[in-house]
């Protein structure tokens, strides 16, 4: 009987220890691996900080430069990524459609050219000319801006709206639901979000999973 009590006490102690060491997935709120939604960065409703980044024309560009803008379609994209290439024409279309309505596209290349040489500054100039970019194409030198936003892919979109002098995040995620073929798109996330803002309506889909290439950074030592 004494031995049985000792065994039972050991089992209870072991279970107690297990309760302290087992991760509580409910409290962590980590997104599922397939979602690739950043744990850090902006969420819908947050105020997005302004930035000052070099454009392909050599000039420094900030959101505050666009005095008459009602908001922005901030797109983290690049030259080399196959997903980004698939979306280039659609990004140009977004700018042409919404720039005059107060929501211009601001494209930012977040990649480190030392890791991905195709995303160097001179290559950005060439790509913008080749594709007829109608919007600023900025380089995130030092990779300081994309972590603030929480961008993880190229392309990754953040729709902002000016409210009381602040740029408020209204939508985060993908451009639409079919990167391979624009003719097969059935859900136009960014278009629908910006149209809703223009009409003063609520955005139906405020966050989606960004599909694209990972942002290229140097491995930390």
PDB file of C-alpha atoms in Angstrom:
ATOM      1  CA  UNK A   1       0.000   0.000   0.000  1.00  0.00           C
ATOM      2  CA  UNK A   2       2.846   2.363   0.876  1.00  0.00           C
ATOM      3  CA  UNK A   3       4.496   1.706  -2.484  1.00  0.00           C
ATOM      4  CA  UNK A   4       1.208   2.334  -4.295  1.00  0.00           C
ATOM      5  CA  UNK A   5       0.870   5.738  -2.574  1.00  0.00           C
ATOM      6  CA  UNK A   6       4.400   6.638  -3.641  1.00  0.00           C
ATOM      7  CA  UNK A   7       3.650   5.694  -7.268  1.00  0.00           C
ATOM      8  CA  UNK A   8       0.387   7.697  -7.272  1.00  0.00           C
ATOM      9  CA  UNK A   9       2.125  10.739  -5.812  1.00  0.00           C
ATOM     10  CA  UNK A  10       4.808  10.537  -8.519  1.00  0.00           C
ATOM     11  CA  UNK A  11       2.148  10.340 -11.247  1.00  0.00           C
ATOM     12  CA  UNK A  12       0.283  13.378  -9.895  1.00  0.00           C
ATOM     13  CA  UNK A  13       3.533  15.354  -9.674  1.00  0.00           C
ATOM     14  CA  UNK A  14       4.405  14.381 -13.258  1.00  0.00           C
ATOM     15  CA  UNK A  15       1.019  15.504 -14.548  1.00  0.00           C
ATOM     16  CA  UNK A  16       1.373  18.799 -12.718  1.00  0.00           C
ATOM     17  CA  UNK A  17       4.772  19.385 -14.304  1.00  0.00           C
ATOM     18  CA  UNK A  18       3.346  18.551 -17.744  1.00  0.00           C
ATOM     19  CA  UNK A  19       0.616  21.168 -17.319  1.00  0.00           C
ATOM     20  CA  UNK A  20       3.302  23.823 -16.835  1.00  0.00           C
ATOM     21  CA  UNK A  21       5.460  22.753 -19.761  1.00  0.00           C
ATOM     22  CA  UNK A  22       2.792  22.066 -22.409  1.00  0.00           C
ATOM     23  CA  UNK A  23       2.338  25.128 -24.700  1.00  0.00           C
ATOM     24  CA  UNK A  24      -1.040  26.843 -24.459  1.00  0.00           C
ATOM     25  CA  UNK A  25      -1.870  27.304 -28.125  1.00  0.00           C
ATOM     26  CA  UNK A  26      -5.017  29.185 -27.258  1.00  0.00           C
ATOM     27  CA  UNK A  27      -3.056  31.940 -25.507  1.00  0.00           C
ATOM     28  CA  UNK A  28      -0.247  32.224 -28.041  1.00  0.00           C
ATOM     29  CA  UNK A  29      -2.616  33.170 -30.876  1.00  0.00           C
ATOM     30  CA  UNK A  30       0.005  32.179 -33.422  1.00  0.00           C
ATOM     31  CA  UNK A  31      -1.419  32.031 -36.940  1.00  0.00           C
ATOM     32  CA  UNK A  32      -1.446  28.654 -38.688  1.00  0.00           C
ATOM     33  CA  UNK A  33       1.703  28.011 -40.717  1.00  0.00           C
ATOM     34  CA  UNK A  34      -0.100  28.103 -44.039  1.00  0.00           C
ATOM     35  CA  UNK A  35      -1.500  31.608 -43.425  1.00  0.00           C
ATOM     36  CA  UNK A  36       1.896  33.343 -43.325  1.00  0.00           C
ATOM     37  CA  UNK A  37       0.217  36.346 -41.727  1.00  0.00           C
ATOM     38  CA  UNK A  38       2.900  38.281 -39.826  1.00  0.00           C
ATOM     39  CA  UNK A  39       2.739  38.178 -36.038  1.00  0.00           C
ATOM     40  CA  UNK A  40       4.349  41.639 -35.898  1.00  0.00           C
ATOM     41  CA  UNK A  41       3.548  44.717 -37.956  1.00  0.00           C
ATOM     42  CA  UNK A  42       0.356  46.635 -38.548  1.00  0.00           C
ATOM     43  CA  UNK A  43      -3.146  45.348 -38.110  1.00  0.00           C
ATOM     44  CA  UNK A  44      -6.259  46.820 -39.677  1.00  0.00           C
ATOM     45  CA  UNK A  45      -7.133  49.984 -37.765  1.00  0.00           C
ATOM     46  CA  UNK A  46      -3.525  50.863 -36.871  1.00  0.00           C
ATOM     47  CA  UNK A  47      -1.904  54.128 -37.840  1.00  0.00           C
ATOM     48  CA  UNK A  48       0.831  53.605 -40.441  1.00  0.00           C
ATOM     49  CA  UNK A  49       3.974  55.661 -40.022  1.00  0.00           C
ATOM     50  CA  UNK A  50       5.176  57.809 -42.896  1.00  0.00           C
ATOM     51  CA  UNK A  51       8.538  57.134 -44.529  1.00  0.00           C
ATOM     52  CA  UNK A  52      11.062  58.825 -46.795  1.00  0.00           C
ATOM     53  CA  UNK A  53      12.474  56.483 -49.438  1.00  0.00           C
ATOM     54  CA  UNK A  54      14.380  56.954 -52.695  1.00  0.00           C
ATOM     55  CA  UNK A  55      12.386  56.681 -55.895  1.00  0.00           C
ATOM     56  CA  UNK A  56      13.736  55.380 -59.216  1.00  0.00           C
ATOM     57  CA  UNK A  57      14.100  59.018 -60.350  1.00  0.00           C
ATOM     58  CA  UNK A  58      16.503  59.697 -57.482  1.00  0.00           C
ATOM     59  CA  UNK A  59      14.052  61.839 -55.504  1.00  0.00           C
ATOM     60  CA  UNK A  60      12.996  61.088 -51.950  1.00  0.00           C
ATOM     61  CA  UNK A  61       9.303  60.290 -51.565  1.00  0.00           C
ATOM     62  CA  UNK A  62       7.021  60.378 -48.514  1.00  0.00           C
ATOM     63  CA  UNK A  63       3.309  59.822 -48.112  1.00  0.00           C
ATOM     64  CA  UNK A  64       3.063  63.404 -46.866  1.00  0.00           C
ATOM     65  CA  UNK A  65       4.129  64.599 -50.339  1.00  0.00           C
ATOM     66  CA  UNK A  66       0.706  63.618 -51.689  1.00  0.00           C
ATOM     67  CA  UNK A  67      -1.292  66.538 -50.343  1.00  0.00           C
ATOM     68  CA  UNK A  68      -4.556  65.753 -52.127  1.00  0.00           C
ATOM     69  CA  UNK A  69      -4.497  61.987 -51.601  1.00  0.00           C
ATOM     70  CA  UNK A  70      -7.342  60.444 -49.631  1.00  0.00           C
ATOM     71  CA  UNK A  71      -5.312  57.311 -49.015  1.00  0.00           C
ATOM     72  CA  UNK A  72      -2.761  54.975 -50.554  1.00  0.00           C
ATOM     73  CA  UNK A  73      -2.314  51.525 -52.023  1.00  0.00           C
ATOM     74  CA  UNK A  74       1.095  50.597 -50.594  1.00  0.00           C
ATOM     75  CA  UNK A  75       2.495  47.546 -52.390  1.00  0.00           C
ATOM     76  CA  UNK A  76       5.667  45.768 -51.309  1.00  0.00           C
ATOM     77  CA  UNK A  77       6.961  44.205 -54.521  1.00  0.00           C
ATOM     78  CA  UNK A  78      10.169  43.549 -56.422  1.00  0.00           C
ATOM     79  CA  UNK A  79      11.747  42.712 -59.788  1.00  0.00           C
ATOM     80  CA  UNK A  80      12.670  39.041 -59.613  1.00  0.00           C
ATOM     81  CA  UNK A  81       9.738  37.307 -57.904  1.00  0.00           C
ATOM     82  CA  UNK A  82       7.499  35.347 -60.320  1.00  0.00           C
ATOM     83  CA  UNK A  83       4.433  36.276 -58.270  1.00  0.00           C
ATOM     84  CA  UNK A  84       5.344  39.968 -58.356  1.00  0.00           C
ATOM     85  CA  UNK A  85       5.878  39.777 -62.125  1.00  0.00           C
ATOM     86  CA  UNK A  86       2.447  38.223 -62.584  1.00  0.00           C
ATOM     87  CA  UNK A  87       0.905  41.155 -60.764  1.00  0.00           C
ATOM     88  CA  UNK A  88       2.814  44.054 -62.345  1.00  0.00           C
ATOM     89  CA  UNK A  89       0.183  44.863 -64.971  1.00  0.00           C
ATOM     90  CA  UNK A  90      -2.550  44.657 -62.351  1.00  0.00           C
ATOM     91  CA  UNK A  91      -0.637  47.021 -60.052  1.00  0.00           C
ATOM     92  CA  UNK A  92      -0.347  49.499 -62.928  1.00  0.00           C
ATOM     93  CA  UNK A  93      -4.086  49.113 -63.516  1.00  0.00           C
ATOM     94  CA  UNK A  94      -4.815  49.798 -59.843  1.00  0.00           C
ATOM     95  CA  UNK A  95      -2.838  53.035 -60.015  1.00  0.00           C
ATOM     96  CA  UNK A  96      -4.519  54.156 -63.232  1.00  0.00           C
ATOM     97  CA  UNK A  97      -7.948  53.341 -61.813  1.00  0.00           C
ATOM     98  CA  UNK A  98      -7.613  54.912 -58.376  1.00  0.00           C
ATOM     99  CA  UNK A  99      -4.905  57.588 -58.526  1.00  0.00           C
ATOM    100  CA  UNK A 100      -7.286  60.253 -59.833  1.00  0.00           C
ATOM    101  CA  UNK A 101      -9.819  59.194 -57.210  1.00  0.00           C
ATOM    102  CA  UNK A 102      -7.337  59.911 -54.433  1.00  0.00           C
ATOM    103  CA  UNK A 103      -5.728  56.508 -53.850  1.00  0.00           C
ATOM    104  CA  UNK A 104      -2.392  56.281 -55.690  1.00  0.00           C
ATOM    105  CA  UNK A 105      -0.147  53.224 -55.682  1.00  0.00           C
ATOM    106  CA  UNK A 106       3.126  53.499 -53.795  1.00  0.00           C
ATOM    107  CA  UNK A 107       5.386  50.527 -54.618  1.00  0.00           C
ATOM    108  CA  UNK A 108       8.281  49.605 -52.337  1.00  0.00           C
ATOM    109  CA  UNK A 109      11.045  47.100 -53.038  1.00  0.00           C
ATOM    110  CA  UNK A 110      11.930  45.582 -49.626  1.00  0.00           C
ATOM    111  CA  UNK A 111      14.600  43.114 -50.774  1.00  0.00           C
ATOM    112  CA  UNK A 112      18.310  43.297 -49.997  1.00  0.00           C
ATOM    113  CA  UNK A 113      20.142  43.459 -53.355  1.00  0.00           C
ATOM    114  CA  UNK A 114      23.175  41.800 -51.751  1.00  0.00           C
ATOM    115  CA  UNK A 115      20.986  38.708 -51.336  1.00  0.00           C
ATOM    116  CA  UNK A 116      18.968  39.094 -54.565  1.00  0.00           C
ATOM    117  CA  UNK A 117      20.997  41.113 -57.150  1.00  0.00           C
ATOM    118  CA  UNK A 118      18.029  41.277 -59.552  1.00  0.00           C
ATOM    119  CA  UNK A 119      16.399  43.635 -57.081  1.00  0.00           C
ATOM    120  CA  UNK A 120      19.167  46.224 -57.203  1.00  0.00           C
ATOM    121  CA  UNK A 121      18.424  49.921 -57.737  1.00  0.00           C
ATOM    122  CA  UNK A 122      19.556  50.046 -61.379  1.00  0.00           C
ATOM    123  CA  UNK A 123      17.480  46.941 -62.111  1.00  0.00           C
ATOM    124  CA  UNK A 124      14.467  48.657 -60.525  1.00  0.00           C
ATOM    125  CA  UNK A 125      14.873  51.577 -62.917  1.00  0.00           C
ATOM    126  CA  UNK A 126      15.045  49.245 -65.884  1.00  0.00           C
ATOM    127  CA  UNK A 127      12.046  47.203 -64.769  1.00  0.00           C
ATOM    128  CA  UNK A 128       9.877  50.257 -64.157  1.00  0.00           C
ATOM    129  CA  UNK A 129      10.678  51.594 -67.622  1.00  0.00           C
ATOM    130  CA  UNK A 130      10.080  48.230 -69.260  1.00  0.00           C
ATOM    131  CA  UNK A 131       6.678  47.734 -67.593  1.00  0.00           C
ATOM    132  CA  UNK A 132       5.569  51.355 -67.789  1.00  0.00           C
ATOM    133  CA  UNK A 133       5.135  51.943 -64.070  1.00  0.00           C
ATOM    134  CA  UNK A 134       2.906  54.968 -63.466  1.00  0.00           C
ATOM    135  CA  UNK A 135       3.688  55.168 -59.747  1.00  0.00           C
ATOM    136  CA  UNK A 136       6.691  55.680 -57.445  1.00  0.00           C
ATOM    137  CA  UNK A 137       8.897  52.611 -57.124  1.00  0.00           C
ATOM    138  CA  UNK A 138      10.849  53.090 -53.920  1.00  0.00           C
ATOM    139  CA  UNK A 139      13.783  51.212 -52.454  1.00  0.00           C
ATOM    140  CA  UNK A 140      13.657  50.269 -48.774  1.00  0.00           C
ATOM    141  CA  UNK A 141      17.336  50.959 -48.114  1.00  0.00           C
ATOM    142  CA  UNK A 142      18.396  49.355 -44.853  1.00  0.00           C
ATOM    143  CA  UNK A 143      15.134  47.392 -44.836  1.00  0.00           C
ATOM    144  CA  UNK A 144      13.576  49.607 -42.183  1.00  0.00           C
ATOM    145  CA  UNK A 145      10.068  50.139 -43.550  1.00  0.00           C
ATOM    146  CA  UNK A 146       8.796  46.673 -44.432  1.00  0.00           C
ATOM    147  CA  UNK A 147       9.190  45.329 -40.840  1.00  0.00           C
ATOM    148  CA  UNK A 148       7.111  48.245 -39.533  1.00  0.00           C
ATOM    149  CA  UNK A 149       4.283  47.288 -41.850  1.00  0.00           C
ATOM    150  CA  UNK A 150       4.716  43.572 -41.246  1.00  0.00           C
ATOM    151  CA  UNK A 151       5.143  42.727 -44.915  1.00  0.00           C
ATOM    152  CA  UNK A 152       6.361  39.185 -45.492  1.00  0.00           C
ATOM    153  CA  UNK A 153       5.807  38.614 -49.206  1.00  0.00           C
ATOM    154  CA  UNK A 154       6.188  40.222 -52.586  1.00  0.00           C
ATOM    155  CA  UNK A 155       3.605  41.353 -53.390  1.00  0.00           C
ATOM    156  CA  UNK A 156       1.997  42.357 -50.093  1.00  0.00           C
ATOM    157  CA  UNK A 157      -0.566  45.166 -50.052  1.00  0.00           C
ATOM    158  CA  UNK A 158      -1.584  47.672 -47.370  1.00  0.00           C
ATOM    159  CA  UNK A 159      -4.493  49.969 -48.213  1.00  0.00           C
ATOM    160  CA  UNK A 160      -4.392  53.168 -46.167  1.00  0.00           C
ATOM    161  CA  UNK A 161      -6.918  55.937 -45.678  1.00  0.00           C
ATOM    162  CA  UNK A 162      -6.262  59.445 -44.402  1.00  0.00           C
ATOM    163  CA  UNK A 163      -8.243  60.159 -41.258  1.00  0.00           C
ATOM    164  CA  UNK A 164      -7.620  63.314 -39.206  1.00  0.00           C
ATOM    165  CA  UNK A 165      -4.121  63.642 -40.600  1.00  0.00           C
ATOM    166  CA  UNK A 166      -3.256  59.995 -39.955  1.00  0.00           C
ATOM    167  CA  UNK A 167      -2.807  57.111 -42.392  1.00  0.00           C
ATOM    168  CA  UNK A 168      -5.031  54.336 -41.076  1.00  0.00           C
ATOM    169  CA  UNK A 169      -4.632  50.752 -42.293  1.00  0.00           C
ATOM    170  CA  UNK A 170      -7.883  49.539 -43.853  1.00  0.00           C
ATOM    171  CA  UNK A 171      -6.862  46.387 -45.703  1.00  0.00           C
ATOM    172  CA  UNK A 172      -3.889  43.989 -45.622  1.00  0.00           C
ATOM    173  CA  UNK A 173      -3.082  41.083 -47.918  1.00  0.00           C
ATOM    174  CA  UNK A 174      -3.268  39.936 -51.525  1.00  0.00           C
ATOM    175  CA  UNK A 175      -4.342  41.894 -54.594  1.00  0.00           C
ATOM    176  CA  UNK A 176      -6.877  39.276 -55.690  1.00  0.00           C
ATOM    177  CA  UNK A 177      -7.494  35.533 -55.515  1.00  0.00           C
ATOM    178  CA  UNK A 178      -5.662  34.328 -58.632  1.00  0.00           C
ATOM    179  CA  UNK A 179      -2.053  35.328 -59.214  1.00  0.00           C
ATOM    180  CA  UNK A 180      -1.630  33.059 -62.235  1.00  0.00           C
ATOM    181  CA  UNK A 181      -4.285  34.453 -64.536  1.00  0.00           C
ATOM    182  CA  UNK A 182      -6.134  37.774 -64.178  1.00  0.00           C
ATOM    183  CA  UNK A 183      -8.953  36.381 -66.316  1.00  0.00           C
ATOM    184  CA  UNK A 184      -9.685  33.755 -63.667  1.00  0.00           C
ATOM    185  CA  UNK A 185      -9.939  36.218 -60.774  1.00  0.00           C
ATOM    186  CA  UNK A 186     -13.244  36.030 -58.925  1.00  0.00           C
ATOM    187  CA  UNK A 187     -12.407  38.150 -55.864  1.00  0.00           C
ATOM    188  CA  UNK A 188     -10.795  41.571 -56.267  1.00  0.00           C
ATOM    189  CA  UNK A 189      -9.657  42.276 -52.723  1.00  0.00           C
ATOM    190  CA  UNK A 190      -7.832  45.577 -53.244  1.00  0.00           C
ATOM    191  CA  UNK A 191     -10.255  46.962 -55.827  1.00  0.00           C
ATOM    192  CA  UNK A 192     -13.214  46.133 -53.622  1.00  0.00           C
ATOM    193  CA  UNK A 193     -11.541  47.641 -50.547  1.00  0.00           C
ATOM    194  CA  UNK A 194     -10.681  50.933 -52.252  1.00  0.00           C
ATOM    195  CA  UNK A 195     -14.097  51.183 -53.931  1.00  0.00           C
ATOM    196  CA  UNK A 196     -15.711  50.694 -50.518  1.00  0.00           C
ATOM    197  CA  UNK A 197     -13.595  53.501 -49.047  1.00  0.00           C
ATOM    198  CA  UNK A 198     -14.504  55.823 -51.924  1.00  0.00           C
ATOM    199  CA  UNK A 199     -18.222  55.112 -51.406  1.00  0.00           C
ATOM    200  CA  UNK A 200     -17.965  55.331 -47.638  1.00  0.00           C
ATOM    201  CA  UNK A 201     -19.002  51.715 -47.220  1.00  0.00           C
ATOM    202  CA  UNK A 202     -17.555  49.074 -44.910  1.00  0.00           C
ATOM    203  CA  UNK A 203     -14.879  46.857 -46.429  1.00  0.00           C
ATOM    204  CA  UNK A 204     -16.164  43.290 -46.642  1.00  0.00           C
ATOM    205  CA  UNK A 205     -12.753  41.573 -46.653  1.00  0.00           C
ATOM    206  CA  UNK A 206     -10.254  43.460 -44.505  1.00  0.00           C
ATOM    207  CA  UNK A 207      -7.459  40.863 -44.407  1.00  0.00           C
ATOM    208  CA  UNK A 208      -6.308  38.059 -46.690  1.00  0.00           C
ATOM    209  CA  UNK A 209      -3.228  35.877 -47.025  1.00  0.00           C
ATOM    210  CA  UNK A 210      -0.482  37.473 -49.117  1.00  0.00           C
ATOM    211  CA  UNK A 211       0.779  35.009 -51.735  1.00  0.00           C
ATOM    212  CA  UNK A 212       4.277  35.559 -53.097  1.00  0.00           C
ATOM    213  CA  UNK A 213       8.004  35.254 -52.544  1.00  0.00           C
ATOM    214  CA  UNK A 214       9.567  35.764 -49.141  1.00  0.00           C
ATOM    215  CA  UNK A 215      11.352  39.059 -48.561  1.00  0.00           C
ATOM    216  CA  UNK A 216      15.079  38.604 -49.032  1.00  0.00           C
ATOM    217  CA  UNK A 217      17.273  39.553 -46.069  1.00  0.00           C
ATOM    218  CA  UNK A 218      20.761  38.682 -44.934  1.00  0.00           C
ATOM    219  CA  UNK A 219      20.935  35.854 -42.437  1.00  0.00           C
ATOM    220  CA  UNK A 220      21.494  37.148 -38.928  1.00  0.00           C
ATOM    221  CA  UNK A 221      24.736  36.027 -37.325  1.00  0.00           C
TER     222      UNK A 221
END
